[in-house]
């Protein structure tokens, strides 16, 4: 009976995480211009499909296969759905749950490509990222690799999913360079507004709900109802992140910036993802609140350095992912630290903080360097990653796909 309940619970979690792709479609299309909306929606579905096939063929084997070398495992290729001994839930459902996580990391990475990358770039990078980048970091931390042996705490993926995706996005933003019109010759920044803030807000709400599958689903069990505590921490951190972003935008900008509030909620969710099972409820509030402040300054930091990140993936998933990973080194309690050691504030000294910092640095560098090399080689072989200036101006809906996401409305608008 317990196996049945666990399987149903994790399957529900997998559905919620897959539904997060819908949240990303609304978030990314709403945060960018109308002329690229159909392109963004379509590439999300395509990359989810490609990521699923690659994970089935090799990704699952590299992450959870029998440990074979420093980088990956090497068994369970082309997973057939058979039950793996020693588990107390359906192995097929566990496979789907992990597949959903892998494709979320890929979607985060593509935030750095928005509004200027060729569609073929998405297709090829989907395959290479899913084979070479994500599985290695996931194996190190979740698949019994060397960081797992050191007690690295990352319950649902602040490092594995969010930081890995953000570092790939950073590599892309550097190689693609800023969108036309983003920066002036004197270095000043022009805001390029998204076309539908309602879409963006609805996308954030869908992601918020999906995060209960992300974090609470990662308990992989219904025993003693611990998933409820994880969900509580998740919700508190999201609320604190949104509130902190509201306060800082009010104080610094003199207005309550809606986009900042939305990113603050996401930053709180990203930050609590590593620590949701290891910290007390009050600590979840602190972690989310700090994430909401950090994302505000991180967005300004990248903007001022001419790193054009249209969806703010670097700040929401990168900066908040780093903070969330480090936070367990401070706040993990003796009672809840079932992986690794208690944090600094609970008598654990600097040991766990050092492990967390090592995980952040090594995983972040690996994801960035390998993604950069992949994209650099692609750039040389494909005569560039980016569409032409003319194609970027008319929009990727028309230039890459020959149609518009809003065919009835776009004819009335001047394409800018």
PDB file of C-alpha atoms in Angstrom, residues 168-356:
ATOM      1  CA  UNK A 168      24.386  27.829 -19.632  1.00  0.00           C
ATOM      2  CA  UNK A 169      22.263  30.962 -20.078  1.00  0.00           C
ATOM      3  CA  UNK A 170      25.272  33.102 -19.091  1.00  0.00           C
ATOM      4  CA  UNK A 171      27.434  31.432 -21.725  1.00  0.00           C
ATOM      5  CA  UNK A 172      24.729  32.090 -24.311  1.00  0.00           C
ATOM      6  CA  UNK A 173      24.240  35.761 -23.413  1.00  0.00           C
ATOM      7  CA  UNK A 174      27.983  36.390 -23.704  1.00  0.00           C
ATOM      8  CA  UNK A 175      28.307  34.722 -27.100  1.00  0.00           C
ATOM      9  CA  UNK A 176      25.035  36.015 -28.553  1.00  0.00           C
ATOM     10  CA  UNK A 177      25.678  39.594 -27.360  1.00  0.00           C
ATOM     11  CA  UNK A 178      22.882  42.075 -26.498  1.00  0.00           C
ATOM     12  CA  UNK A 179      19.694  42.533 -28.470  1.00  0.00           C
ATOM     13  CA  UNK A 180      19.490  45.420 -30.923  1.00  0.00           C
ATOM     14  CA  UNK A 181      18.599  48.582 -29.044  1.00  0.00           C
ATOM     15  CA  UNK A 182      19.337  47.313 -25.550  1.00  0.00           C
ATOM     16  CA  UNK A 183      22.379  49.544 -24.963  1.00  0.00           C
ATOM     17  CA  UNK A 184      23.310  52.988 -26.212  1.00  0.00           C
ATOM     18  CA  UNK A 185      26.761  54.030 -27.392  1.00  0.00           C
ATOM     19  CA  UNK A 186      27.361  55.889 -24.126  1.00  0.00           C
ATOM     20  CA  UNK A 187      26.747  52.637 -22.213  1.00  0.00           C
ATOM     21  CA  UNK A 188      23.313  53.573 -20.885  1.00  0.00           C
ATOM     22  CA  UNK A 189      20.642  50.875 -20.743  1.00  0.00           C
ATOM     23  CA  UNK A 190      17.322  50.913 -22.585  1.00  0.00           C
ATOM     24  CA  UNK A 191      14.487  48.922 -21.046  1.00  0.00           C
ATOM     25  CA  UNK A 192      12.938  46.513 -23.577  1.00  0.00           C
ATOM     26  CA  UNK A 193       9.535  45.774 -22.101  1.00  0.00           C
ATOM     27  CA  UNK A 194       7.627  42.549 -22.466  1.00  0.00           C
ATOM     28  CA  UNK A 195       4.323  42.665 -24.316  1.00  0.00           C
ATOM     29  CA  UNK A 196       1.983  41.147 -21.731  1.00  0.00           C
ATOM     30  CA  UNK A 197       2.496  41.502 -17.986  1.00  0.00           C
ATOM     31  CA  UNK A 198      -0.662  39.478 -17.322  1.00  0.00           C
ATOM     32  CA  UNK A 199       0.914  36.488 -19.103  1.00  0.00           C
ATOM     33  CA  UNK A 200       4.053  36.976 -17.031  1.00  0.00           C
ATOM     34  CA  UNK A 201       2.121  37.081 -13.743  1.00  0.00           C
ATOM     35  CA  UNK A 202       0.050  34.017 -14.675  1.00  0.00           C
ATOM     36  CA  UNK A 203       3.248  32.212 -15.637  1.00  0.00           C
ATOM     37  CA  UNK A 204       4.743  32.970 -12.232  1.00  0.00           C
ATOM     38  CA  UNK A 205       1.596  31.679 -10.484  1.00  0.00           C
ATOM     39  CA  UNK A 206       1.737  28.415 -12.467  1.00  0.00           C
ATOM     40  CA  UNK A 207       5.411  28.049 -11.576  1.00  0.00           C
ATOM     41  CA  UNK A 208       4.635  28.754  -7.906  1.00  0.00           C
ATOM     42  CA  UNK A 209       2.054  25.947  -7.847  1.00  0.00           C
ATOM     43  CA  UNK A 210       4.327  23.670  -9.857  1.00  0.00           C
ATOM     44  CA  UNK A 211       7.035  24.171  -7.266  1.00  0.00           C
ATOM     45  CA  UNK A 212       5.037  22.075  -4.811  1.00  0.00           C
ATOM     46  CA  UNK A 213       5.723  19.173  -7.164  1.00  0.00           C
ATOM     47  CA  UNK A 214       9.311  20.274  -7.494  1.00  0.00           C
ATOM     48  CA  UNK A 215      10.112  20.469  -3.783  1.00  0.00           C
ATOM     49  CA  UNK A 216       7.440  18.524  -1.896  1.00  0.00           C
ATOM     50  CA  UNK A 217       7.448  15.836  -4.591  1.00  0.00           C
ATOM     51  CA  UNK A 218      11.161  15.328  -3.988  1.00  0.00           C
ATOM     52  CA  UNK A 219      10.364  13.654  -0.683  1.00  0.00           C
ATOM     53  CA  UNK A 220       9.468  10.654  -2.919  1.00  0.00           C
ATOM     54  CA  UNK A 221       7.295   9.415  -0.071  1.00  0.00           C
ATOM     55  CA  UNK A 222       4.075  10.098   1.796  1.00  0.00           C
ATOM     56  CA  UNK A 223       5.403   8.584   5.021  1.00  0.00           C
ATOM     57  CA  UNK A 224       4.663  10.761   8.095  1.00  0.00           C
ATOM     58  CA  UNK A 225       3.453  13.597   5.855  1.00  0.00           C
ATOM     59  CA  UNK A 226       6.841  15.299   5.728  1.00  0.00           C
ATOM     60  CA  UNK A 227       6.032  16.587   2.233  1.00  0.00           C
ATOM     61  CA  UNK A 228       3.600  19.008   3.887  1.00  0.00           C
ATOM     62  CA  UNK A 229       6.415  20.632   5.848  1.00  0.00           C
ATOM     63  CA  UNK A 230       8.479  20.954   2.669  1.00  0.00           C
ATOM     64  CA  UNK A 231       5.514  22.568   0.903  1.00  0.00           C
ATOM     65  CA  UNK A 232       5.066  24.983   3.819  1.00  0.00           C
ATOM     66  CA  UNK A 233       8.691  26.118   3.611  1.00  0.00           C
ATOM     67  CA  UNK A 234       8.383  26.474  -0.149  1.00  0.00           C
ATOM     68  CA  UNK A 235       5.359  28.728   0.106  1.00  0.00           C
ATOM     69  CA  UNK A 236       6.825  30.876   2.877  1.00  0.00           C
ATOM     70  CA  UNK A 237      10.022  31.518   0.929  1.00  0.00           C
ATOM     71  CA  UNK A 238       8.095  32.509  -2.192  1.00  0.00           C
ATOM     72  CA  UNK A 239       5.949  34.935  -0.224  1.00  0.00           C
ATOM     73  CA  UNK A 240       8.993  36.436   1.508  1.00  0.00           C
ATOM     74  CA  UNK A 241      10.793  36.826  -1.813  1.00  0.00           C
ATOM     75  CA  UNK A 242       7.875  38.695  -3.357  1.00  0.00           C
ATOM     76  CA  UNK A 243       7.500  40.929  -0.295  1.00  0.00           C
ATOM     77  CA  UNK A 244      11.222  41.715  -0.160  1.00  0.00           C
ATOM     78  CA  UNK A 245      11.257  42.631  -3.857  1.00  0.00           C
ATOM     79  CA  UNK A 246       8.261  44.896  -3.281  1.00  0.00           C
ATOM     80  CA  UNK A 247      10.007  46.690  -0.405  1.00  0.00           C
ATOM     81  CA  UNK A 248      13.344  47.146  -2.165  1.00  0.00           C
ATOM     82  CA  UNK A 249      11.750  48.430  -5.357  1.00  0.00           C
ATOM     83  CA  UNK A 250       9.673  50.868  -3.324  1.00  0.00           C
ATOM     84  CA  UNK A 251      12.684  52.090  -1.388  1.00  0.00           C
ATOM     85  CA  UNK A 252      15.106  52.369  -4.302  1.00  0.00           C
ATOM     86  CA  UNK A 253      12.854  53.151  -7.273  1.00  0.00           C
ATOM     87  CA  UNK A 254      10.114  54.985  -5.441  1.00  0.00           C
ATOM     88  CA  UNK A 255       7.475  52.696  -6.950  1.00  0.00           C
ATOM     89  CA  UNK A 256       6.265  49.142  -6.540  1.00  0.00           C
ATOM     90  CA  UNK A 257       7.653  47.467  -9.646  1.00  0.00           C
ATOM     91  CA  UNK A 258       5.406  44.571 -10.725  1.00  0.00           C
ATOM     92  CA  UNK A 259       8.098  42.792 -12.718  1.00  0.00           C
ATOM     93  CA  UNK A 260      10.448  42.973  -9.756  1.00  0.00           C
ATOM     94  CA  UNK A 261       7.809  41.517  -7.419  1.00  0.00           C
ATOM     95  CA  UNK A 262       7.279  38.589  -9.805  1.00  0.00           C
ATOM     96  CA  UNK A 263      11.004  37.930 -10.019  1.00  0.00           C
ATOM     97  CA  UNK A 264      11.248  38.207  -6.229  1.00  0.00           C
ATOM     98  CA  UNK A 265       8.700  35.411  -5.808  1.00  0.00           C
ATOM     99  CA  UNK A 266      10.622  33.209  -8.245  1.00  0.00           C
ATOM    100  CA  UNK A 267      13.924  34.004  -6.532  1.00  0.00           C
ATOM    101  CA  UNK A 268      12.438  32.927  -3.195  1.00  0.00           C
ATOM    102  CA  UNK A 269      11.288  29.663  -4.776  1.00  0.00           C
ATOM    103  CA  UNK A 270      14.669  28.993  -6.358  1.00  0.00           C
ATOM    104  CA  UNK A 271      16.516  29.732  -3.114  1.00  0.00           C
ATOM    105  CA  UNK A 272      14.395  27.451  -0.933  1.00  0.00           C
ATOM    106  CA  UNK A 273      14.691  24.578  -3.411  1.00  0.00           C
ATOM    107  CA  UNK A 274      18.003  23.370  -1.967  1.00  0.00           C
ATOM    108  CA  UNK A 275      17.081  23.829   1.675  1.00  0.00           C
ATOM    109  CA  UNK A 276      13.319  23.184   1.879  1.00  0.00           C
ATOM    110  CA  UNK A 277      13.728  19.870   3.743  1.00  0.00           C
ATOM    111  CA  UNK A 278      16.643  20.906   5.932  1.00  0.00           C
ATOM    112  CA  UNK A 279      15.593  24.199   7.552  1.00  0.00           C
ATOM    113  CA  UNK A 280      12.940  25.497   9.938  1.00  0.00           C
ATOM    114  CA  UNK A 281       9.982  27.559   8.783  1.00  0.00           C
ATOM    115  CA  UNK A 282      11.407  30.826  10.132  1.00  0.00           C
ATOM    116  CA  UNK A 283      14.636  30.188   8.226  1.00  0.00           C
ATOM    117  CA  UNK A 284      12.646  29.639   5.023  1.00  0.00           C
ATOM    118  CA  UNK A 285      11.250  33.149   5.437  1.00  0.00           C
ATOM    119  CA  UNK A 286      14.758  34.584   5.892  1.00  0.00           C
ATOM    120  CA  UNK A 287      16.097  32.653   2.903  1.00  0.00           C
ATOM    121  CA  UNK A 288      13.271  33.823   0.658  1.00  0.00           C
ATOM    122  CA  UNK A 289      13.502  37.427   1.867  1.00  0.00           C
ATOM    123  CA  UNK A 290      17.236  37.647   1.170  1.00  0.00           C
ATOM    124  CA  UNK A 291      16.675  36.109  -2.258  1.00  0.00           C
ATOM    125  CA  UNK A 292      14.141  38.842  -3.037  1.00  0.00           C
ATOM    126  CA  UNK A 293      16.721  41.531  -2.207  1.00  0.00           C
ATOM    127  CA  UNK A 294      19.522  39.778  -4.070  1.00  0.00           C
ATOM    128  CA  UNK A 295      17.557  39.407  -7.287  1.00  0.00           C
ATOM    129  CA  UNK A 296      16.930  43.162  -7.398  1.00  0.00           C
ATOM    130  CA  UNK A 297      20.624  44.064  -7.254  1.00  0.00           C
ATOM    131  CA  UNK A 298      21.676  41.126  -9.411  1.00  0.00           C
ATOM    132  CA  UNK A 299      19.443  42.290 -12.284  1.00  0.00           C
ATOM    133  CA  UNK A 300      21.012  45.759 -12.123  1.00  0.00           C
ATOM    134  CA  UNK A 301      24.492  44.233 -11.908  1.00  0.00           C
ATOM    135  CA  UNK A 302      24.129  42.238 -15.120  1.00  0.00           C
ATOM    136  CA  UNK A 303      22.387  45.074 -16.932  1.00  0.00           C
ATOM    137  CA  UNK A 304      25.187  47.497 -16.069  1.00  0.00           C
ATOM    138  CA  UNK A 305      27.754  45.065 -17.460  1.00  0.00           C
ATOM    139  CA  UNK A 306      25.951  44.820 -20.794  1.00  0.00           C
ATOM    140  CA  UNK A 307      24.951  41.203 -20.243  1.00  0.00           C
ATOM    141  CA  UNK A 308      21.521  41.222 -21.880  1.00  0.00           C
ATOM    142  CA  UNK A 309      19.398  38.611 -20.126  1.00  0.00           C
ATOM    143  CA  UNK A 310      15.815  39.151 -21.382  1.00  0.00           C
ATOM    144  CA  UNK A 311      14.138  36.779 -18.901  1.00  0.00           C
ATOM    145  CA  UNK A 312      16.532  37.531 -16.010  1.00  0.00           C
ATOM    146  CA  UNK A 313      17.472  33.849 -15.811  1.00  0.00           C
ATOM    147  CA  UNK A 314      20.926  34.723 -14.475  1.00  0.00           C
ATOM    148  CA  UNK A 315      19.535  36.586 -11.469  1.00  0.00           C
ATOM    149  CA  UNK A 316      16.435  34.520 -10.697  1.00  0.00           C
ATOM    150  CA  UNK A 317      17.977  31.094 -11.219  1.00  0.00           C
ATOM    151  CA  UNK A 318      21.709  31.823 -10.916  1.00  0.00           C
ATOM    152  CA  UNK A 319      22.140  34.313  -8.087  1.00  0.00           C
ATOM    153  CA  UNK A 320      19.202  32.923  -6.088  1.00  0.00           C
ATOM    154  CA  UNK A 321      20.431  29.387  -6.821  1.00  0.00           C
ATOM    155  CA  UNK A 322      23.829  30.194  -5.339  1.00  0.00           C
ATOM    156  CA  UNK A 323      22.287  31.797  -2.265  1.00  0.00           C
ATOM    157  CA  UNK A 324      19.843  28.941  -1.771  1.00  0.00           C
ATOM    158  CA  UNK A 325      22.613  26.364  -1.974  1.00  0.00           C
ATOM    159  CA  UNK A 326      24.786  28.229   0.521  1.00  0.00           C
ATOM    160  CA  UNK A 327      21.852  28.849   2.861  1.00  0.00           C
ATOM    161  CA  UNK A 328      21.746  25.262   4.085  1.00  0.00           C
ATOM    162  CA  UNK A 329      25.327  25.743   5.271  1.00  0.00           C
ATOM    163  CA  UNK A 330      23.927  28.365   7.646  1.00  0.00           C
ATOM    164  CA  UNK A 331      20.431  27.148   8.517  1.00  0.00           C
ATOM    165  CA  UNK A 332      20.313  23.310   8.267  1.00  0.00           C
ATOM    166  CA  UNK A 333      19.155  22.015  11.644  1.00  0.00           C
ATOM    167  CA  UNK A 334      20.489  18.985  13.511  1.00  0.00           C
ATOM    168  CA  UNK A 335      17.097  17.275  13.304  1.00  0.00           C
ATOM    169  CA  UNK A 336      16.508  17.872   9.590  1.00  0.00           C
ATOM    170  CA  UNK A 337      20.005  17.481   8.150  1.00  0.00           C
ATOM    171  CA  UNK A 338      19.503  13.895   6.975  1.00  0.00           C
ATOM    172  CA  UNK A 339      22.075  14.601   4.272  1.00  0.00           C
ATOM    173  CA  UNK A 340      25.382  16.179   5.266  1.00  0.00           C
ATOM    174  CA  UNK A 341      25.846  18.099   8.511  1.00  0.00           C
ATOM    175  CA  UNK A 342      24.024  20.860  10.420  1.00  0.00           C
ATOM    176  CA  UNK A 343      24.712  24.427   9.396  1.00  0.00           C
ATOM    177  CA  UNK A 344      26.832  27.106  11.018  1.00  0.00           C
ATOM    178  CA  UNK A 345      23.958  28.462  13.141  1.00  0.00           C
ATOM    179  CA  UNK A 346      23.229  24.992  14.551  1.00  0.00           C
ATOM    180  CA  UNK A 347      26.685  24.103  15.807  1.00  0.00           C
ATOM    181  CA  UNK A 348      27.962  22.483  12.639  1.00  0.00           C
ATOM    182  CA  UNK A 349      30.812  24.947  12.193  1.00  0.00           C
ATOM    183  CA  UNK A 350      31.993  25.825   8.695  1.00  0.00           C
ATOM    184  CA  UNK A 351      32.110  22.253   7.370  1.00  0.00           C
ATOM    185  CA  UNK A 352      28.742  22.151   5.591  1.00  0.00           C
ATOM    186  CA  UNK A 353      29.130  25.714   4.366  1.00  0.00           C
ATOM    187  CA  UNK A 354      32.434  24.698   2.795  1.00  0.00           C
ATOM    188  CA  UNK A 355      30.836  21.696   1.119  1.00  0.00           C
ATOM    189  CA  UNK A 356      28.035  23.871  -0.244  1.00  0.00           C
TER     190      UNK A 356
END
